[in-house]
Amino acid sequence: MSKPAPVSLIGLVSDQLALLEQFLAQEKDDSLFPPTTDASADAIHPIHGPDARPLDTADGPAPLIFRALRHHVDRLTFLYEALRALSSSQNLPEALARMVDIIWQREQYSFAVVVLGETELGPYFYYEMRGIMDPRRFLGKQCPLPLWGELAHALVRRLDPQEADYLIIEDVAATGRPKAEEFPWMEREGSLMILPLRDESVAIGALLLGRRQVNGFEDPELCAELVEITTFAARIIIATQMQQELQERADQLVGLQLFTRSISARATLPEVLNTIIDGVAELMGCPAVALLLHIEMIGAPLAARLDSLHDIQVYQDLVIAAAPLQLDPSTHFSKLYRLVMWTIDAVQPLFFDPAEHVESPEDLYYNEGGRALLVPVMAGDNPLGAIYVEASAGAHDFEEGDMVVLRTAANAVAIVLDRFMT
């Protein structure tokens, strides 16, 4: 997928030229170029008004108009180079690092932090941090998103298109905002600016900038420049995320082919089970994997073979093969038993957070993602059990694409297990 071109730069150039024309008109009205007469045609006339200064001479200062022109050219050049650098980003970490580098080197900031969300409503995670003590404590960790917080306020879409799409706190110490529990890494002084990163009107993340002095973001030109950079950066972030997801799905398709061939080539049941656990772990990018088979549904021959294996555990009517040292079936699935049985009986996948208490499996039916995923294992129309995967700490939640991949793997598992059911 090609990167979006810096089309917004065209509009920015037009805006800057319009501002320059206004400036010229104003300076002309203020007698920057007063009318001449024949007697004074070759004379140098002074600028009138509070900004009076001599016009260009060999040794004198440059006129205000040329300094303004140079300022606008410098700003346009900076934005052009910034957008060109962002456009060349090949992946998400590179795009985020370049965005922060560009902004960090342009002005003096006390910190720069990027958070990205898995959905607009969260959860949000820390992806990039500058100027923070021990950033490793926070990078990859979840950023709190309380409804009363400043981040939530900044991410809310503006109803008035003319309203500035960012949040500024001019004096953190005096206002007591934001609260320490929202951003525990932030010093309680100076000023804060939060710029949302949006896909059209949907927030995908935010850039947080700090300055040590109060009123550090009162320059409207600086704010406009930051909005321009973050708006374009959001497009690059979305493009790189799409590329990354497409690559991950392509890798999973290749992995599915290898997984199917691998389990089909194993001759004994222990080899098949080990290959299933290892293959699913590699396919889904997570170490916590379990194959849960219902004793009554798999039939006596397969149940007897499983019972003879020393590394198989039983919990109630479930036979469990799990990755060693990753899951303790006796404790883990005692909490999740109802969810496993619902998945088997309803023949439906479930996304959920294993750390949260669930009153009823039906409450999870419309979940579109989660830290853990259960999919049924079906032999034709007959359920045999389920496959359970759990994301590792700091990894993204599973989503619909992962569910499709795991269900395909579960179908291959059912076909191979059928050999041992007679």
XYZ file of C-alpha atoms in Angstrom:
422
model
C 0.000 0.000 0.000
C 1.402 3.375 -0.983
C 1.821 6.121 1.583
C -0.532 9.136 1.372
C 1.024 12.106 -0.385
C 1.388 15.375 1.548
C -1.672 16.877 -0.156
C -2.395 19.061 2.856
C 0.781 20.988 2.066
C -0.929 22.504 -0.982
C -3.631 23.989 1.183
C -1.022 25.108 3.688
C 0.963 26.943 1.015
C -2.215 28.679 -0.151
C -2.998 29.683 3.414
C 0.481 31.061 3.943
C 0.390 33.010 0.683
C -2.974 34.465 1.665
C -1.516 35.528 5.003
C 1.431 37.077 3.207
C -0.868 39.016 0.887
C -2.793 40.309 3.897
C 0.478 41.319 5.501
C 1.569 43.165 2.383
C -1.752 44.954 2.140
C -1.600 45.954 5.788
C 1.951 47.216 5.525
C 1.038 49.162 2.405
C -1.839 50.794 4.257
C 0.560 51.634 7.101
C 2.723 53.544 4.611
C 5.495 51.009 4.288
C 5.684 52.245 0.701
C 4.404 55.829 0.877
C 3.551 57.586 -2.372
C 6.394 59.407 -4.023
C 6.616 62.700 -5.817
C 9.032 63.753 -8.495
C 11.132 65.500 -5.877
C 11.306 62.496 -3.633
C 11.295 59.665 -6.141
C 14.814 58.563 -5.215
C 14.522 59.177 -1.480
C 14.253 56.443 1.142
C 11.158 56.971 3.247
C 10.815 55.723 6.837
C 8.178 53.267 8.039
C 5.477 55.022 10.019
C 3.788 53.641 13.124
C 4.949 51.713 16.189
C 7.083 49.328 14.124
C 8.965 52.143 12.414
C 12.429 51.145 11.245
C 14.613 52.040 8.264
C 14.177 50.202 4.996
C 16.929 48.189 3.379
C 20.340 49.779 3.263
C 23.760 48.292 2.795
C 24.417 48.157 6.522
C 20.935 48.463 7.993
C 18.502 45.730 9.130
C 16.278 43.969 6.621
C 12.781 45.383 6.234
C 9.990 43.780 8.210
C 8.352 42.490 5.061
C 11.404 40.481 4.015
C 11.875 39.058 7.487
C 8.229 37.982 7.450
C 8.675 36.436 4.018
C 11.770 34.553 5.165
C 9.894 33.347 8.251
C 7.049 31.938 6.149
C 9.442 30.307 3.703
C 11.356 28.707 6.582
C 8.125 27.400 8.077
C 6.934 25.955 4.772
C 10.332 24.361 4.187
C 10.254 22.793 7.645
C 6.748 21.407 7.136
C 7.619 20.084 3.688
C 10.713 18.296 4.998
C 8.722 16.987 7.974
C 5.971 15.543 5.793
C 8.489 14.065 3.370
C 10.302 12.352 6.252
C 7.038 10.964 7.614
C 6.042 9.715 4.155
C 9.176 7.569 3.938
C 8.363 5.648 7.140
C 8.294 1.909 6.523
C 6.597 0.700 9.703
C 4.706 1.924 12.739
C 7.645 2.300 15.172
C 9.592 4.253 12.544
C 6.628 6.554 11.811
C 6.097 7.300 15.504
C 9.802 7.866 16.158
C 10.093 10.252 13.198
C 7.039 12.240 14.243
C 8.444 12.704 17.746
C 11.947 13.456 16.397
C 10.595 16.183 14.113
C 8.632 17.861 16.890
C 11.293 17.322 19.575
C 14.010 19.003 17.516
C 11.818 21.927 16.434
C 11.077 23.399 19.881
C 12.145 22.983 23.499
C 9.729 20.534 25.122
C 10.031 18.909 28.525
C 8.397 15.710 27.279
C 6.731 14.149 24.243
C 4.539 11.067 24.612
C 2.497 9.091 22.061
C -0.411 6.835 23.000
C -2.341 4.687 20.512
C -5.671 2.967 21.057
C -6.892 -0.399 19.855
C -10.287 1.276 19.353
C -11.491 4.842 19.867
C -12.788 3.843 23.303
C -9.509 2.165 24.231
C -7.590 0.601 25.652
C -4.710 3.020 24.932
C -1.039 2.066 25.249
C 2.211 4.027 25.471
C 4.217 3.719 22.246
C 6.795 6.529 22.355
C 8.191 8.645 25.214
C 10.831 11.401 25.337
C 11.974 13.415 28.341
C 10.493 10.904 30.816
C 12.380 9.332 33.698
C 12.683 5.567 33.163
C 10.278 5.292 30.203
C 10.602 1.485 30.254
C 8.216 1.480 33.200
C 5.467 2.731 30.897
C 6.281 1.812 27.276
C 3.932 -0.898 26.071
C 1.778 -0.509 29.176
C -1.813 0.644 29.215
C -2.519 4.349 29.663
C -5.452 5.086 31.995
C -8.484 6.581 30.259
C -10.861 7.796 32.979
C -13.954 9.531 31.644
C -13.152 12.551 33.814
C -9.572 12.711 32.524
C -7.860 15.174 30.224
C -7.030 12.543 27.599
C -10.684 11.534 27.264
C -11.613 15.216 26.995
C -9.058 15.798 24.238
C -10.181 12.735 22.254
C -13.843 13.784 22.132
C -14.791 14.943 18.649
C -15.473 18.659 18.353
C -19.019 19.546 17.277
C -17.902 22.921 15.946
C -15.475 22.440 13.022
C -14.042 25.891 13.745
C -13.044 24.897 17.281
C -9.397 23.988 17.811
C -8.980 20.205 17.911
C -6.578 20.013 20.829
C -6.472 20.578 24.577
C -4.114 23.011 26.318
C -3.546 23.349 30.058
C -1.534 26.539 30.461
C -0.572 26.045 34.128
C -0.483 22.476 35.433
C 0.498 23.463 38.970
C -2.128 26.181 39.405
C -5.035 24.203 37.922
C -4.149 20.807 39.387
C -4.801 19.297 35.966
C -4.255 16.620 34.912
C -4.543 14.522 38.054
C -1.437 12.565 39.014
C -3.181 9.192 38.660
C -3.906 9.846 34.986
C -0.278 10.525 34.004
C 1.942 9.346 36.893
C 5.125 10.027 34.892
C 4.403 13.752 34.416
C 5.935 16.538 36.503
C 3.364 18.768 38.164
C 4.550 22.023 36.611
C 4.623 23.932 33.347
C 2.043 23.525 30.593
C 0.535 20.612 28.658
C -0.856 20.198 25.150
C -2.753 17.093 23.973
C -3.236 16.701 20.209
C -5.520 13.859 19.100
C -4.418 11.656 16.214
C -7.506 11.029 14.101
C -8.634 8.874 11.199
C -11.153 11.323 9.762
C -13.144 12.017 12.942
C -12.256 8.835 14.838
C -9.434 9.088 17.372
C -6.666 6.498 17.050
C -4.325 8.023 19.620
C -2.817 11.246 20.897
C 0.419 13.205 21.163
C 1.128 14.766 24.575
C 3.627 17.632 24.751
C 4.911 19.469 27.805
C 6.841 22.690 28.417
C 8.457 23.763 31.661
C 7.108 27.299 31.514
C 3.448 28.191 31.968
C 1.568 29.468 28.909
C 3.990 27.479 26.790
C 1.485 26.956 23.984
C 0.041 30.441 23.566
C 1.639 30.931 20.134
C -1.155 30.166 17.612
C 1.374 29.615 14.828
C 3.139 26.917 16.860
C -0.202 25.232 17.569
C -1.158 25.334 13.881
C 2.191 23.804 12.959
C 1.714 20.974 15.465
C -1.797 20.298 14.164
C -0.470 20.094 10.596
C 2.234 17.593 11.555
C 0.004 15.388 13.710
C -2.792 15.386 11.125
C -0.457 14.057 8.460
C 1.286 11.731 10.922
C -2.090 10.151 11.740
C -2.524 9.240 8.059
C 0.930 7.674 7.968
C 0.242 5.753 11.189
C -2.996 4.362 9.757
C -1.269 3.382 6.502
C 1.578 1.605 8.313
C -0.888 -0.149 10.628
C -2.807 -1.426 7.609
C 0.408 -2.610 5.971
C 1.462 -4.332 9.174
C -1.913 -6.047 9.550
C -1.888 -7.216 5.934
C 1.611 -8.622 6.406
C 0.569 -10.375 9.617
C -2.429 -11.946 7.880
C -0.247 -13.066 4.980
C 2.212 -14.610 7.445
C -0.664 -16.349 9.235
C -1.918 -17.843 5.970
C 1.536 -19.248 5.294
C 1.656 -20.439 8.890
C -1.699 -22.182 8.496
C -0.415 -24.139 5.513
C 2.686 -25.214 7.424
C 0.609 -26.033 10.519
C -1.789 -28.247 8.559
C 1.053 -30.125 6.864
C 2.929 -30.509 10.127
C 0.125 -32.057 12.193
C -0.931 -34.274 9.284
C 2.591 -35.714 9.083
C 2.708 -36.807 12.751
C 2.054 -40.497 13.326
C 1.440 -40.812 17.067
C -1.056 -39.031 19.305
C 1.592 -37.457 21.595
C 3.371 -36.052 18.537
C 0.094 -34.664 17.188
C -0.794 -32.993 20.499
C 2.649 -31.434 20.925
C 2.577 -30.181 17.346
C -0.891 -28.686 17.848
C 0.179 -26.784 20.973
C 3.469 -25.553 19.501
C 1.933 -24.758 16.120
C -0.966 -22.736 17.517
C 1.410 -20.843 19.830
C 3.583 -19.867 16.863
C 0.608 -19.140 14.625
C -1.102 -16.840 17.132
C 2.069 -15.327 18.571
C 1.272 -16.332 22.149
C 2.794 -18.930 24.513
C -0.394 -19.733 26.458
C -2.276 -22.370 24.445
C -4.543 -25.238 25.467
C -6.516 -27.905 23.624
C -9.596 -28.857 25.644
C -11.499 -31.991 24.569
C -14.804 -33.134 26.048
C -14.502 -36.747 27.229
C -18.021 -37.781 26.218
C -17.886 -36.096 22.815
C -14.572 -37.486 21.571
C -15.570 -41.124 22.053
C -14.109 -43.958 24.125
C -11.150 -44.887 21.847
C -9.627 -41.396 21.814
C -10.463 -40.850 25.495
C -8.624 -44.059 26.393
C -5.571 -43.061 24.358
C -5.498 -39.653 26.014
C -5.876 -41.182 29.469
C -2.687 -43.175 28.935
C -0.570 -40.051 28.332
C 1.293 -38.731 31.383
C 1.255 -35.037 30.377
C -2.518 -34.845 29.937
C -4.648 -33.365 32.722
C -8.343 -33.814 33.424
C -10.715 -31.274 34.918
C -14.264 -32.542 35.402
C -15.276 -33.749 31.914
C -12.469 -31.985 30.040
C -9.195 -33.524 28.878
C -6.598 -30.749 28.646
C -3.351 -30.585 26.689
C -1.546 -27.322 27.439
C 1.820 -25.685 26.856
C 4.150 -26.675 29.739
C 4.874 -23.960 32.333
C 2.379 -21.599 30.664
C -0.983 -22.750 32.017
C -1.935 -24.694 35.128
C -5.145 -26.388 33.941
C -6.381 -27.312 37.417
C -6.501 -23.663 38.508
C -6.824 -21.779 35.239
C -9.761 -23.650 33.771
C -11.612 -24.041 37.039
C -12.330 -20.319 36.618
C -13.055 -20.570 32.895
C -14.982 -23.854 32.877
C -18.360 -22.235 32.159
C -16.935 -20.274 29.237
C -15.307 -23.374 27.759
C -18.513 -25.403 28.027
C -20.553 -22.565 26.521
C -18.170 -22.376 23.547
C -18.464 -26.138 23.008
C -22.250 -26.282 23.413
C -23.049 -23.108 21.443
C -20.352 -23.792 18.831
C -19.402 -20.105 18.974
C -16.097 -18.328 19.620
C -15.631 -16.036 22.621
C -13.362 -13.044 23.201
C -12.796 -12.076 26.832
C -10.365 -10.920 29.502
C -9.404 -13.890 31.706
C -8.659 -11.546 34.616
C -12.240 -10.236 34.734
C -15.158 -11.951 36.430
C -17.926 -12.837 33.970
C -21.465 -13.301 35.234
C -22.725 -15.004 32.085
C -21.064 -16.148 28.837
C -23.871 -14.433 26.932
C -22.463 -11.112 28.157
C -19.407 -11.752 25.968
C -21.271 -12.741 22.829
C -20.871 -9.384 21.070
C -17.250 -8.802 22.076
C -15.105 -7.973 19.043
C -11.761 -8.555 20.746
C -10.098 -9.608 23.960
C -6.982 -10.793 25.770
C -8.145 -14.406 25.439
C -9.959 -16.325 22.727
C -11.884 -19.620 22.712
C -12.938 -21.330 19.475
C -14.812 -24.633 19.108
C -13.245 -27.738 17.572
C -15.795 -29.394 15.284
C -15.795 -32.746 13.480
C -18.467 -32.040 10.906
C -21.489 -30.985 12.939
C -20.229 -32.642 16.118
C -18.317 -30.573 18.691
C -15.218 -32.195 20.176
C -13.920 -29.423 22.401
C -12.217 -26.042 22.120
C -8.862 -24.336 21.617
C -7.870 -21.621 24.100
C -5.242 -18.926 23.496
C -4.218 -16.056 25.761
C -2.199 -13.020 24.674
C 1.098 -12.382 26.434
C 1.642 -9.263 28.545
C 2.052 -6.147 26.409
C 0.689 -7.802 23.248
C -2.360 -6.574 21.373
C -5.762 -8.092 22.024
C -7.010 -10.780 19.676
C -9.540 -9.598 17.096
C -11.769 -10.961 14.372
C -8.940 -11.767 11.960
C -7.208 -13.833 14.647
C -10.459 -15.674 15.326
C -10.790 -16.643 11.655
C -7.224 -17.982 11.632
C -7.720 -19.972 14.844
C -11.015 -21.456 13.652
C -9.290 -22.607 10.471
C -6.566 -24.209 12.579
C -9.257 -25.839 14.749
C -10.809 -27.412 11.646
C -7.438 -28.933 10.741
C -7.076 -30.220 14.320
C -10.486 -31.922 14.136
C -9.569 -33.684 10.887
C -6.320 -35.034 12.348
C -7.929 -36.126 15.645
C -10.535 -38.078 13.695
C -7.792 -40.627 12.868
C -7.534 -41.539 16.561
C -11.271 -41.743 17.302
C -11.773 -45.236 15.906
